[in-house]
Short mmCIF file of C-alpha atoms in Angstrom, two decimals:
data_model
loop_
_atom_site.label_atom_id
_atom_site.label_comp_id
_atom_site.label_asym_id
_atom_site.label_seq_id
_atom_site.Cartn_x
_atom_site.Cartn_y
_atom_site.Cartn_z
CA UNK A 184 90.25 120.64 131.53
CA UNK A 185 92.94 118.00 132.14
CA UNK A 186 90.39 115.43 132.59
CA UNK A 187 89.63 115.98 129.14
CA UNK A 188 92.94 115.76 127.82
CA UNK A 189 93.61 112.82 129.66
CA UNK A 190 90.55 111.17 128.11
CA UNK A 191 91.71 112.34 124.38
CA UNK A 192 94.99 110.83 125.02
CA UNK A 193 93.64 107.61 126.27
CA UNK A 194 91.66 107.54 123.23
CA UNK A 195 94.50 108.02 120.71
CA UNK A 196 96.71 105.69 122.47
CA UNK A 197 94.00 102.96 121.86
CA UNK A 198 93.27 104.30 118.13
CA UNK A 199 96.86 104.98 116.77
CA UNK A 200 98.29 101.66 116.53
CA UNK A 201 95.20 100.37 114.74
CA UNK A 202 95.11 103.20 112.10
CA UNK A 203 98.98 103.59 111.86
CA UNK A 204 99.80 100.52 110.08
CA UNK A 205 98.30 99.15 107.13
CA UNK A 206 97.59 95.51 106.79
CA UNK A 207 99.22 93.50 103.90
CA UNK A 208 97.33 93.10 100.54
CA UNK A 209 97.76 90.94 97.68
CA UNK A 210 97.48 93.12 94.51
CA UNK A 211 96.81 91.12 91.23
CA UNK A 212 97.54 93.02 88.03
CA UNK A 213 95.55 91.78 85.16
CA UNK A 214 94.53 92.55 81.73
CA UNK A 215 91.39 91.62 79.74
CA UNK A 216 92.33 88.11 77.84
CA UNK A 217 94.92 87.28 80.01
CA UNK A 218 94.32 83.26 79.93
CA UNK A 219 96.47 82.70 83.06
CA UNK A 220 94.24 85.60 84.81
CA UNK A 221 91.22 83.30 83.73
CA UNK A 222 92.92 80.19 85.21
CA UNK A 223 93.69 81.86 88.58
CA UNK A 224 90.14 83.12 88.59
CA UNK A 225 88.87 79.65 88.36
CA UNK A 226 91.10 77.77 90.38
CA UNK A 227 91.96 80.37 93.16
CA UNK A 228 89.77 83.40 93.21
CA UNK A 229 86.67 81.48 94.50
CA UNK A 230 88.27 80.21 97.69
CA UNK A 231 91.21 83.14 98.28
CA UNK A 232 89.00 85.26 100.53
CA UNK A 233 88.32 82.15 103.08
CA UNK A 234 91.81 80.84 103.21
CA UNK A 235 94.13 82.12 105.98
CA UNK A 236 96.29 83.80 103.18
CA UNK A 237 93.33 85.82 102.06
CA UNK A 238 92.69 86.98 105.65
CA UNK A 239 96.05 88.30 106.01
CA UNK A 240 96.52 89.74 102.51
CA UNK A 241 93.25 90.61 100.93
CA UNK A 242 93.27 90.17 97.12
CA UNK A 243 92.92 93.63 95.31
CA UNK A 244 92.63 93.59 91.49
CA UNK A 245 94.32 96.19 89.41
CA UNK A 246 93.53 96.42 85.45
CA UNK A 247 96.74 97.33 83.66
CA UNK A 248 94.54 98.61 80.85
CA UNK A 249 93.37 101.70 83.44
CA UNK A 250 95.26 104.13 85.34
CA UNK A 251 97.45 102.79 87.95
CA UNK A 252 95.99 103.87 91.51
CA UNK A 253 97.86 106.58 93.22
CA UNK A 254 98.82 104.68 96.32
CA UNK A 255 100.48 101.94 94.14
CA UNK A 256 102.54 104.83 92.35
CA UNK A 257 105.90 103.31 93.73
CA UNK A 258 105.27 99.61 92.70
CA UNK A 259 106.25 98.24 89.19
CA UNK A 260 103.19 95.99 87.88
CA UNK A 261 105.64 94.20 85.68
CA UNK A 262 105.26 93.03 81.88
CA UNK A 263 103.40 89.85 82.56
CA UNK A 264 99.97 89.04 83.76
CA UNK A 265 99.04 88.18 86.11
CA UNK A 266 101.52 89.63 88.41
CA UNK A 267 100.85 89.22 92.29
CA UNK A 268 102.57 91.74 94.46
CA UNK A 269 102.32 91.76 98.18
CA UNK A 270 102.12 95.16 99.43
CA UNK A 271 102.20 96.15 103.22
CA UNK A 272 102.27 99.94 104.29
CA UNK A 273 102.87 100.92 100.82
CA UNK A 274 106.09 98.81 100.10
CA UNK A 275 106.34 95.85 98.08
CA UNK A 276 107.02 92.77 100.24
CA UNK A 277 107.50 90.08 97.32
CA UNK A 278 105.83 89.06 93.92
CA UNK A 279 104.94 86.18 91.91
CA UNK A 280 105.43 86.64 88.28
CA UNK A 281 102.51 84.84 86.49
CA UNK A 282 100.15 82.13 87.79
CA UNK A 283 102.05 79.03 88.47
CA UNK A 284 99.02 76.88 89.11
CA UNK A 285 97.07 76.08 92.30
CA UNK A 286 99.74 73.34 93.23
CA UNK A 287 102.37 76.03 93.60
CA UNK A 288 100.59 79.52 94.41
CA UNK A 289 99.98 79.13 98.00
CA UNK A 290 103.74 77.63 98.80
CA UNK A 291 104.94 80.65 96.92
CA UNK A 292 102.64 83.34 98.69
CA UNK A 293 103.20 81.74 101.99
CA UNK A 294 107.15 82.44 101.72
CA UNK A 295 106.10 85.86 100.99
CA UNK A 296 103.78 86.62 103.88
CA UNK A 297 106.65 84.97 105.97
CA UNK A 298 108.46 88.00 105.20
CA UNK A 299 105.68 90.13 106.71
CA UNK A 300 105.85 88.68 110.05
CA UNK A 301 102.02 87.63 109.49
CA UNK A 302 102.35 84.54 107.68
CA UNK A 303 99.71 81.51 108.00
CA UNK A 304 100.33 79.20 110.93
CA UNK A 305 101.36 75.89 109.50
CA UNK A 306 101.59 72.62 111.66
#
């Protein structure tokens, strides 16, 4: 019996850290007809998942014309689209209001991700 308990404790010790903390995600609040959202889709979206930032904070899209997902209830989507919000463990870490263009997007995002303690490695 004590052997089974020891095994269960060992298993939980290895699984709890992995499930106890949720990774960061980049939530993009958007609406249909948003010109800047379309520009982001053309310039950044095709490569985002392949970038280090995309690995640290995967992109999640939320349509503001629909209901806000329950896990984002405490996050204010803002009035402007697109609005990008880095969320970690259910809390907002930082945001980018609007799409600043491909020349500035990753620099702004890297500053926010540095606040999560898991920002991209830069040489």
